[in-house]
XYZ file of C-alpha atoms in Angstrom:
706
model
C -8.247 -10.222 46.123
C -6.878 -11.345 49.063
C -6.268 -8.767 51.842
C -3.477 -8.568 54.142
C -5.663 -8.479 57.206
C -9.145 -8.469 57.720
C -10.833 -5.328 57.411
C -12.601 -3.778 60.545
C -16.236 -4.510 60.814
C -18.583 -1.586 61.207
C -20.960 -1.945 64.302
C -24.548 -2.068 63.750
C -26.805 0.258 65.875
C -27.557 -2.621 68.238
C -23.717 -3.360 68.965
C -22.645 0.261 69.929
C -23.688 0.417 73.458
C -22.731 -3.132 74.658
C -19.528 -2.653 72.730
C -18.969 0.718 74.870
C -19.688 -1.215 78.022
C -17.607 -3.925 77.164
C -14.652 -1.429 76.740
C -15.430 0.074 79.746
C -15.608 -3.270 81.662
C -11.889 -3.970 80.357
C -10.637 -0.766 81.664
C -12.266 -1.479 84.988
C -11.050 -4.899 85.251
C -7.287 -4.064 84.844
C -7.555 -1.011 86.847
C -8.944 -3.118 89.857
C -6.115 -5.905 89.246
C -3.539 -3.160 89.565
C -4.962 -1.555 92.697
C -5.673 -4.919 94.323
C -1.649 -6.200 93.638
C 0.581 -2.698 93.585
C 0.978 -0.221 96.353
C 2.800 3.243 96.419
C 6.115 1.174 97.200
C 6.114 -1.368 94.418
C 4.498 0.853 91.908
C 6.482 1.506 88.697
C 5.803 2.611 84.993
C 5.900 -1.377 84.002
C 3.286 -2.523 86.514
C 0.819 0.561 86.647
C 0.929 2.442 83.469
C 2.011 -0.335 80.828
C -0.901 -2.768 81.604
C -3.318 0.311 81.535
C -2.087 1.236 78.150
C -2.211 -2.059 76.831
C -5.776 -2.214 77.167
C -5.947 1.085 75.838
C -4.288 -0.116 72.663
C -6.187 -3.276 72.386
C -9.570 -1.699 72.524
C -8.822 1.496 70.346
C -9.914 -0.431 66.950
C -13.436 -0.815 68.331
C -13.668 2.526 70.299
C -12.422 4.222 67.307
C -15.024 2.619 65.016
C -17.755 3.856 67.539
C -16.417 7.276 67.014
C -16.237 7.345 63.432
C -20.039 6.336 63.249
C -21.095 9.588 64.812
C -19.229 11.422 61.431
C -20.175 8.799 58.766
C -23.515 7.243 59.796
C -26.672 8.328 57.899
C -28.802 6.633 60.487
C -30.249 8.951 63.273
C -30.604 5.830 65.373
C -27.034 4.914 65.158
C -25.884 8.780 66.041
C -28.301 8.161 69.063
C -26.770 5.080 70.187
C -23.407 6.845 69.730
C -24.569 9.557 72.013
C -25.442 7.150 74.836
C -22.176 5.185 74.416
C -20.279 8.535 74.507
C -22.355 9.416 77.688
C -21.320 5.973 79.048
C -17.476 6.488 78.096
C -17.201 9.934 79.692
C -18.935 9.047 82.995
C -16.516 6.203 83.314
C -13.640 8.531 82.290
C -14.576 10.750 84.820
C -14.564 8.220 87.745
C -11.326 6.881 86.496
C -9.615 10.281 86.708
C -10.915 10.631 89.984
C -9.792 7.748 91.599
C -7.250 8.941 94.419
C -5.701 5.557 94.863
C -4.891 4.995 90.994
C -3.704 8.654 91.223
C -1.256 7.892 93.949
C -0.022 4.848 92.120
C 1.012 6.890 89.115
C 2.462 9.607 91.165
C 4.665 7.155 93.038
C 5.616 5.532 89.362
C 7.030 8.717 88.170
C 9.256 9.244 91.529
C 10.877 5.902 91.045
C 14.368 5.791 89.860
C 13.532 3.583 86.783
C 11.424 6.494 85.533
C 14.573 7.980 84.157
C 15.696 5.180 82.248
C 12.483 5.270 80.245
C 12.512 5.985 76.527
C 11.070 9.300 76.004
C 7.495 8.204 74.732
C 6.885 6.348 77.996
C 8.250 9.329 80.126
C 5.575 11.656 77.970
C 3.032 8.815 78.309
C 2.884 8.906 82.224
C 3.261 12.582 82.420
C 0.307 13.162 80.159
C -1.666 10.722 82.122
C -1.145 12.372 85.315
C -1.961 15.998 83.504
C -5.568 13.997 83.065
C -5.750 13.500 86.859
C -4.418 17.007 87.578
C -7.123 18.285 85.323
C -9.706 16.060 87.338
C -8.986 17.790 90.413
C -6.763 15.115 91.732
C -4.099 16.661 94.238
C -6.028 19.948 94.135
C -9.777 19.302 95.653
C -10.978 17.488 98.562
C -13.298 14.402 98.431
C -16.426 16.613 98.329
C -15.396 19.054 96.015
C -14.026 16.364 93.572
C -17.621 15.166 93.365
C -19.070 18.492 92.743
C -16.209 19.119 89.831
C -16.928 15.834 88.110
C -20.748 16.403 88.356
C -20.166 19.548 86.772
C -17.963 18.340 84.185
C -20.434 16.005 82.763
C -23.295 18.538 82.585
C -20.728 20.692 80.269
C -20.389 17.707 78.499
C -24.036 17.292 78.010
C -24.669 20.811 76.832
C -21.722 20.223 74.353
C -23.685 17.409 73.125
C -26.827 19.336 72.736
C -24.967 22.106 70.707
C -23.449 19.619 68.565
C -26.863 17.857 67.935
C -28.582 21.107 66.994
C -25.950 21.905 64.547
C -25.970 18.443 62.888
C -29.958 18.403 62.466
C -30.266 22.018 61.508
C -32.398 21.651 58.208
C -33.007 25.371 57.311
C -33.013 27.334 54.191
C -34.760 30.117 52.202
C -37.335 29.865 49.349
C -35.859 32.425 46.581
C -36.913 33.238 43.020
C -34.618 31.022 41.265
C -34.197 33.752 38.450
C -32.345 35.695 40.977
C -29.511 33.349 41.250
C -27.037 32.133 38.511
C -27.289 28.506 38.863
C -24.926 27.441 36.194
C -25.843 26.896 32.359
C -29.219 25.722 33.253
C -32.114 28.213 32.834
C -34.683 27.894 35.653
C -37.387 30.020 34.356
C -40.678 28.227 33.435
C -41.750 28.090 29.930
C -44.569 30.862 30.527
C -41.739 32.972 31.577
C -42.929 33.217 35.242
C -40.557 33.080 37.747
C -40.283 29.998 39.926
C -39.340 29.335 43.620
C -36.523 27.150 44.660
C -35.747 26.064 48.260
C -32.200 26.732 48.867
C -30.771 24.907 52.289
C -28.095 26.380 54.107
C -26.398 23.138 54.226
C -24.399 21.395 51.486
C -23.066 24.787 49.817
C -26.391 26.440 49.542
C -25.765 29.836 51.228
C -22.286 29.582 49.737
C -23.531 29.525 46.135
C -25.982 32.009 46.607
C -23.842 34.785 48.263
C -21.277 33.936 45.506
C -23.465 34.038 42.523
C -26.707 35.809 43.049
C -26.949 38.756 40.958
C -29.445 40.601 43.444
C -27.610 42.203 46.223
C -31.223 42.019 47.953
C -31.178 38.176 47.387
C -27.733 37.953 48.678
C -28.613 39.889 51.719
C -31.751 37.844 52.334
C -29.640 34.604 52.275
C -26.892 35.872 54.673
C -29.332 37.196 56.987
C -31.443 34.243 57.147
C -28.269 31.958 57.447
C -26.872 34.168 60.033
C -30.111 33.764 62.065
C -30.317 30.177 62.321
C -29.727 27.859 65.493
C -30.906 30.645 67.879
C -31.180 28.103 70.382
C -27.498 27.367 70.629
C -26.762 30.548 72.054
C -27.864 29.832 75.541
C -26.199 26.647 75.281
C -23.047 28.316 74.408
C -22.820 31.131 77.034
C -23.713 28.357 79.527
C -20.620 26.409 78.364
C -18.373 29.233 78.302
C -19.379 30.239 81.813
C -19.055 26.898 83.580
C -15.666 26.204 81.977
C -14.793 29.633 83.595
C -15.860 28.328 86.953
C -14.512 25.055 86.505
C -10.902 26.473 85.846
C -10.957 28.753 88.670
C -12.324 25.501 91.120
C -9.173 24.233 90.241
C -7.014 27.159 90.847
C -6.420 28.395 87.482
C -7.008 31.920 86.650
C -9.028 31.498 83.695
C -10.155 28.400 81.519
C -7.391 29.685 78.843
C -4.840 28.796 81.216
C -6.204 25.537 82.180
C -6.500 24.405 78.644
C -2.984 25.694 77.340
C -1.289 22.876 79.378
C -2.350 20.513 76.791
C -1.287 22.312 73.663
C 2.211 22.862 72.185
C 2.385 26.497 73.047
C 2.169 25.925 76.876
C 1.624 29.416 77.745
C -1.499 32.080 76.813
C 1.307 34.700 76.752
C 3.006 33.106 73.825
C -0.317 32.779 72.021
C -1.510 36.567 72.907
C 1.811 37.731 71.495
C 1.755 35.646 68.344
C -2.081 36.854 67.730
C -1.352 40.337 68.713
C 1.756 40.858 66.109
C -0.853 39.184 63.504
C -3.682 41.699 64.277
C -1.148 44.536 64.151
C 0.032 43.385 60.634
C -2.840 41.674 58.995
C -5.127 44.642 59.667
C -3.262 47.150 58.031
C -2.754 44.501 54.782
C -6.886 44.276 54.784
C -7.378 48.038 55.157
C -4.915 48.428 51.891
C -6.476 45.452 50.025
C -9.947 46.799 50.150
C -9.064 50.306 48.865
C -11.605 52.235 50.579
C -14.162 48.988 50.739
C -13.407 48.534 54.476
C -16.551 48.860 56.002
C -18.714 47.128 53.459
C -21.825 44.862 54.173
C -20.364 41.193 55.132
C -22.714 39.607 52.685
C -21.150 41.111 49.472
C -17.804 39.583 50.462
C -18.144 36.411 48.346
C -19.963 38.097 45.368
C -17.179 40.656 44.913
C -14.488 38.309 45.330
C -15.615 36.213 42.410
C -16.058 39.504 40.216
C -12.247 40.029 40.878
C -11.390 36.402 40.226
C -13.387 37.114 36.560
C -11.135 39.955 36.068
C -8.163 37.398 36.988
C -9.795 35.097 34.308
C -10.191 32.573 37.044
C -13.518 30.842 36.409
C -14.467 28.693 39.409
C -16.791 26.563 37.585
C -14.719 26.009 34.817
C -12.093 24.980 36.776
C -14.142 22.457 38.660
C -14.766 20.476 35.605
C -11.256 19.675 35.299
C -11.116 18.171 39.057
C -13.924 15.485 39.292
C -13.917 14.645 42.959
C -13.276 10.990 43.105
C -10.731 10.742 40.395
C -8.878 13.829 41.663
C -8.802 12.176 44.920
C -7.386 8.817 43.838
C -4.822 11.001 41.686
C -3.925 12.854 44.707
C -3.089 9.421 46.281
C -0.873 8.661 43.502
C 1.219 11.733 44.026
C 1.458 11.202 47.685
C 2.542 7.639 46.947
C 5.462 8.557 44.492
C 6.982 11.107 47.178
C 6.494 9.143 50.337
C 7.373 5.703 48.831
C 3.771 4.400 49.102
C 1.583 2.242 47.213
C -2.330 2.495 47.292
C -4.405 -0.402 46.110
C -7.903 -0.046 45.521
C -10.226 -2.588 47.444
C -12.754 -4.091 45.140
C -16.317 -3.209 45.540
C -17.312 -6.441 46.427
C -15.190 -6.853 49.525
C -16.561 -3.714 50.701
C -19.996 -5.132 51.828
C -22.295 -3.559 54.710
C -20.318 -5.358 57.111
C -16.959 -3.235 56.518
C -18.472 0.120 55.221
C -21.073 2.521 56.649
C -22.300 3.486 53.457
C -22.226 2.519 49.807
C -20.509 5.501 48.269
C -17.331 4.500 50.730
C -14.193 3.546 48.929
C -11.211 1.714 50.469
C -7.381 1.122 49.551
C -4.767 -1.214 51.239
C -1.673 0.832 51.591
C 1.786 -0.583 51.178
C 5.514 0.611 51.530
C 7.109 0.230 48.332
C 10.633 -0.167 49.847
C 9.983 -3.720 51.427
C 6.460 -4.196 50.127
C 5.245 -4.210 53.802
C 1.553 -3.264 54.550
C 1.005 -0.157 56.208
C -2.734 -0.016 56.738
C -6.410 0.820 55.078
C -7.492 4.110 53.969
C -11.059 4.707 53.435
C -13.057 7.946 51.582
C -16.008 8.917 52.523
C -16.462 11.970 50.253
C -20.217 12.913 49.724
C -22.558 14.652 51.294
C -25.875 12.990 52.636
C -28.674 13.754 55.005
C -27.847 13.427 58.629
C -24.115 13.069 57.867
C -21.870 15.216 60.150
C -21.539 18.734 59.096
C -17.874 19.774 58.618
C -14.805 18.257 57.078
C -13.266 15.598 59.279
C -10.511 12.781 59.419
C -11.123 10.245 61.505
C -8.950 7.218 62.391
C -9.609 3.739 63.495
C -6.572 1.615 64.521
C -6.084 -1.896 65.952
C -3.360 -4.143 66.922
C -2.391 -7.338 65.365
C 0.390 -9.963 65.619
C 2.176 -8.096 62.731
C 2.035 -4.945 64.516
C 0.337 -1.766 64.291
C -2.277 -1.460 61.246
C -4.415 1.524 60.835
C -7.784 2.007 59.018
C -8.575 5.571 58.405
C -11.922 6.787 57.162
C -11.648 10.050 55.301
C -14.523 12.142 55.333
C -15.007 15.459 53.418
C -18.835 15.917 53.172
C -18.684 19.610 52.216
C -18.673 19.009 48.830
C -19.390 21.796 46.109
C -21.801 21.143 43.445
C -21.153 23.323 40.301
C -24.512 22.016 38.954
C -26.886 19.463 39.083
C -24.585 16.615 37.532
C -23.024 14.394 40.117
C -20.318 13.746 37.420
C -18.767 17.236 38.243
C -18.654 17.054 41.915
C -15.506 19.183 42.623
C -12.980 18.322 45.195
C -12.765 21.311 47.620
C -9.776 23.062 48.730
C -10.209 21.385 52.364
C -9.647 18.106 50.826
C -5.806 17.933 50.687
C -5.774 18.929 54.427
C -7.852 16.130 55.600
C -6.141 13.520 53.315
C -2.963 15.114 54.740
C -4.204 13.954 58.454
C -4.899 10.475 56.985
C -1.505 10.163 55.550
C 0.206 11.321 58.855
C -1.641 8.874 60.504
C -0.703 5.957 58.161
C 3.166 6.811 58.277
C 3.269 7.490 62.240
C 5.139 4.997 64.180
C 4.635 5.062 67.887
C 4.624 2.549 70.727
C 1.286 3.849 72.123
C -1.903 4.525 70.452
C -2.567 7.875 72.174
C 0.221 9.404 70.324
C -0.209 7.902 67.150
C -0.515 9.949 63.776
C -2.016 13.266 64.285
C -3.010 12.808 67.802
C -0.965 15.295 69.268
C -1.799 19.050 70.081
C -3.753 20.782 67.219
C -1.401 23.788 67.566
C 1.151 21.259 65.928
C -0.949 18.655 64.361
C -2.754 21.065 61.478
C 0.932 21.816 60.222
C 1.762 18.672 58.223
C -1.235 18.600 56.445
C -1.294 22.355 55.679
C 2.102 21.548 54.373
C 0.998 18.963 51.979
C -1.906 21.460 50.900
C 0.689 23.862 49.891
C 2.588 21.562 47.944
C -0.492 20.514 46.024
C -0.572 23.938 44.462
C 2.594 23.265 42.554
C 1.953 23.802 38.760
C 3.056 20.318 37.585
C 0.899 18.982 40.443
C -2.293 20.585 39.416
C -1.784 19.329 35.840
C -1.257 15.940 37.163
C -3.973 16.071 39.356
C -6.455 17.222 36.470
C -8.666 15.390 34.058
C -11.797 16.686 32.497
C -15.056 14.782 33.716
C -16.107 14.117 30.347
C -13.115 11.636 29.902
C -14.862 9.430 32.824
C -17.603 8.089 30.529
C -18.726 8.318 27.195
C -22.245 9.524 28.348
C -20.619 12.513 29.807
C -18.977 13.546 26.940
C -22.222 12.891 24.826
C -24.062 15.106 27.351
C -21.358 17.660 27.344
C -21.614 17.759 23.230
C -25.407 18.580 23.473
C -24.841 21.275 25.662
C -21.941 22.768 23.476
C -22.933 21.624 20.078
C -20.436 24.322 18.310
C -17.285 23.608 20.340
C -14.652 21.391 19.895
C -14.265 18.522 22.679
C -12.767 19.923 25.893
C -9.161 18.937 26.740
C -8.412 15.970 28.689
C -6.172 18.100 30.966
C -6.577 21.499 32.465
C -5.176 24.165 30.056
C -1.940 25.754 30.736
C -3.063 29.209 30.968
C -5.964 28.166 33.150
C -3.627 26.447 35.803
C -1.056 29.412 35.690
C -3.385 32.044 36.174
C -5.004 29.944 39.314
C -1.479 29.781 40.830
C -0.708 33.113 40.111
C -3.612 34.465 42.033
C -3.988 31.741 44.474
C -3.163 34.073 47.182
C -6.199 36.518 46.266
C -7.877 37.514 49.634
C -5.866 35.071 51.466
C -5.069 38.200 53.740
C -8.642 38.671 54.436
C -9.108 35.006 55.038
C -6.468 35.089 57.613
C -8.188 37.964 59.186
C -11.427 35.731 59.753
C -9.519 33.190 61.353
C -7.719 35.650 63.431
C -11.090 37.170 64.559
C -12.102 34.020 65.760
C -8.737 33.042 67.429
C -9.194 36.292 69.465
C -12.731 35.627 70.447
C -11.963 32.044 71.274
C -8.934 33.374 73.613
C -11.171 36.086 75.102
C -14.271 34.338 75.962
C -12.002 31.609 77.583
C -10.136 34.504 79.589
C -12.881 35.195 81.925
C -11.273 35.835 85.438
C -13.848 37.517 87.660
C -17.604 36.637 88.841
C -18.375 39.896 87.009
C -16.899 39.083 83.724
C -18.351 35.807 83.994
C -21.791 37.025 84.922
C -21.577 39.676 82.080
C -20.301 37.690 79.285
C -22.209 38.457 76.247
C -20.913 36.363 73.327
C -23.121 37.852 70.796
C -21.747 41.357 70.798
C -18.273 40.234 71.424
C -18.213 37.931 68.208
C -19.724 40.636 66.137
C -17.574 43.402 67.498
C -14.353 41.349 67.122
C -15.283 40.473 63.528
C -16.187 44.088 62.495
C -12.996 45.183 63.893
C -10.533 42.911 62.788
C -12.244 41.757 59.311
C -13.506 45.295 58.477
C -16.808 44.350 57.220
C -19.817 45.884 58.239
C -21.906 43.601 60.606
C -24.341 46.566 61.654
C -27.728 44.900 60.277
C -26.800 41.237 61.705
C -25.677 41.696 65.112
C -29.112 39.978 66.360
C -27.583 36.949 64.745
C -26.194 33.612 66.035
C -23.263 32.848 63.776
C -21.252 31.696 66.820
C -23.782 29.090 67.310
C -23.052 27.170 64.250
C -18.881 27.247 65.156
C -18.584 23.711 65.895
C -14.789 23.866 66.906
C -15.142 25.651 70.352
C -17.536 23.084 71.790
C -15.803 19.908 70.033
C -12.341 20.026 71.647
C -10.748 23.148 70.004
C -11.408 25.573 72.568
C -8.374 28.019 73.585
C -6.838 26.394 70.063
C -8.538 27.987 66.981
C -5.271 29.919 66.822
C -3.924 26.658 65.671
C -4.613 26.838 61.941
C -2.889 30.312 61.977
C 0.163 29.108 64.059
C 0.125 25.866 61.818
C -0.142 27.944 58.762
C 3.036 29.798 59.896
C 5.052 26.719 60.600
C 3.789 25.027 57.348
C 4.610 28.101 55.245
C 8.180 28.259 56.532
C 8.681 24.594 56.145
C 7.610 24.522 52.599
C 9.373 27.566 51.270
C 12.638 26.649 53.201
C 12.821 22.718 52.730
C 10.625 21.832 49.617
C 10.172 24.828 47.207
C 13.499 24.860 45.685
C 13.235 21.130 44.641
C 9.697 19.946 45.136
C 10.053 16.243 44.097
C 13.145 15.595 46.044
C 12.598 12.026 47.221
C 15.466 12.445 49.802
C 13.738 15.545 51.173
C 10.533 13.708 51.380
C 11.997 10.622 52.815
C 13.573 12.958 55.623
C 10.226 14.534 56.482
C 8.600 11.307 56.615
C 11.266 9.682 59.174
C 11.862 13.344 60.880
C 8.205 14.824 61.303
C 5.625 12.473 59.978
C 6.432 9.031 62.123
C 7.013 10.783 65.371
C 3.177 11.352 65.509
C 2.645 12.975 69.024
C 5.437 11.140 70.935
C 7.540 14.215 71.447
C 6.846 16.384 74.179
C 9.055 19.339 72.644
C 7.211 19.639 69.436
C 8.591 23.272 68.368
C 11.995 21.824 69.403
C 11.489 18.667 66.901
C 10.826 21.239 64.392
C 13.525 23.108 64.945
C 15.864 20.093 64.587
C 14.461 19.328 61.412
C 14.759 22.902 60.119
C 18.240 23.124 61.768
C 17.102 26.633 63.205
C 13.875 27.860 65.002
C 10.842 27.997 62.778
C 9.789 31.462 61.863
C 6.389 32.111 63.081
C 6.360 35.511 61.097
C 6.254 33.606 57.688
C 2.445 33.734 57.369
C 2.783 37.845 57.653
C 5.757 37.849 55.151
C 4.012 35.418 52.731
C 0.858 37.454 53.123
C 2.683 40.747 52.525
C 4.777 39.688 49.614
C 2.083 37.819 47.595
C -0.442 40.811 47.877
C 2.100 42.880 45.906
C 2.637 39.999 43.774
C 6.208 39.407 44.773
C 6.140 35.915 45.712
C 3.985 33.213 43.389
C 4.708 29.898 42.017
C 4.985 29.671 37.956
C 6.111 26.571 36.152
C 6.759 24.719 39.429
C 9.330 26.815 41.101
C 8.758 29.865 43.567
C 10.319 33.308 42.468
C 12.451 35.303 44.606
C 10.892 36.072 47.905
C 10.996 39.845 48.734
C 10.271 41.781 51.919
C 9.120 45.221 51.115
C 8.536 48.305 53.377
C 5.345 49.742 53.536
C 5.089 52.201 50.738
C 6.248 49.633 48.196
C 3.693 46.956 49.642
C 0.792 49.195 49.114
C 2.019 49.968 45.739
C 2.092 46.477 45.144
C -1.286 45.879 46.364
C -2.677 48.070 44.053
C -1.123 46.391 40.969
C -2.374 42.996 42.604
C -5.790 44.335 42.421
C -5.352 45.405 39.243
C -3.994 42.038 38.008
C -0.665 43.328 37.421
C 1.356 40.175 38.985
C 4.741 41.776 38.738
C 7.671 40.402 40.595
């Protein structure tokens, strides 16, 4: 099979640091040439910013590969090489954005009359570049202050790196008596009826499995408290990061780090975020209390277990459901559905072409992607779905891009390491609910059409960038979509079927597709406990905003992230954290040390926008190709090139987005007023508080009346 373009080669461990040094040298060279030839008088976008961004475009493929290896490589040596390379790049970036002469050239270029004649994406690029210099202190700090500020920024980056390293290399767990946990069909008691011990790791779903399926309350409590107490070493790192961020913001004349950081977000003002979160807190906490019906204040380790008991009442057997969604087949089926909607074709790259020169692990799969309208090559997509030792802990979609004579081509490694293991059979690996979202990022990246790599795909503020993928995730819950995605794992291999028949000797063979009753139940109760999940997101979002809103020396000195974390979670989520307040769960939370500071609210914000978009545009005719094409051309192709993202969405919807849609859907679905059945949403109702409360009671009893 011939490929339309060479696959990007994976760098070896030994090549990573030299490659980064080469990239830095390219930037240094072009910057030196610009400074030598251009003065503020002659500076324009075309002779200052354009040469710089051309280098940025050209090196992005190799730079993207280096950054991908931190997530995908199973080698600690490779990850260490990445750490060294990242440090080199951060130090070089700090020097670039501290260059006052270059800053003055950029300022002069913006003031020239021809700036107003540029296209919107080019204007956005120059203004975004100037913001980088502003946030580095240019135009604000003197020379001595700049040096001090840049030194402190590097120290914060080192602290963040240590925090992430501790998280990635955490290998703890708990030794439990196997008889205290339901591990599926296999009996874990030895022949002489003595209980055997089993080490259960916190990672790879171990904690979740115990909290969900352990029959013993003592076992659940033991597992939760142990997991909650891990990574103590991240507490001082996290507090020091937050305190330093606050001081750095004040150094730049911002009141708080939140005000400093919000300039890079879609929202642009902390007042907007505070208002959004405050409204959610007012309404969602009420729903949480109604849903729990007197259980508000239950021990936090009981939540998962009782959720699955209620799911059993709803006749939702997650283990049974998982048998119809084997990981790799479901992922490829999902690609086929996206292809049909968006006018794409995904061709699997033969395994013999994916040699060790082109993939970082032998479980990685690749696809070439084509536009069916003109049979034009779009890019490459990779799947890296399985958990393995030393792989990054968390769900990621990472892009690699490079420029060729044919135009932009993208290679997007798609990572989803947090795979749920229903039992010991690898053939029953189940696609997690996060997979459609991460695949949505990959699709977004493939379809974007931008002039500059900086705005490509989902390289845009996260408080808008999560919306398209969440919208796709919503769509995947349509009844006919779930049926199309499904296939029983025994259909994949005769040996799987033979094993199943041995385990179920008196039963007929399982159906090839998920039974209609099972999928209808799944969809009918899809929003079960969605309100409580949003309360969890809300508590973290408010925590994120509060710790980054320290404005006085006393507030900085008195910061106690431990108490603040558990106070907020107890107040908003309504669970009892009293026996675990000496824990360090915030030390396991990667977002706030990996670029999502003052942005965790993005998930709630984007969920609201995605709900509104789905319900108003797609739900009435979910397979309409014209609608999907409009969405592709009007949202996905723009990437991050638009400055006013809310305005872009408003133009698409032909009205302002309804930011209250998350609350409305949570309210209505709690009483069963809205659910998707037979591929169509029923009428959407807004109820008053009294009828909502009655509806919640009916919902919890499983009476999903409309």
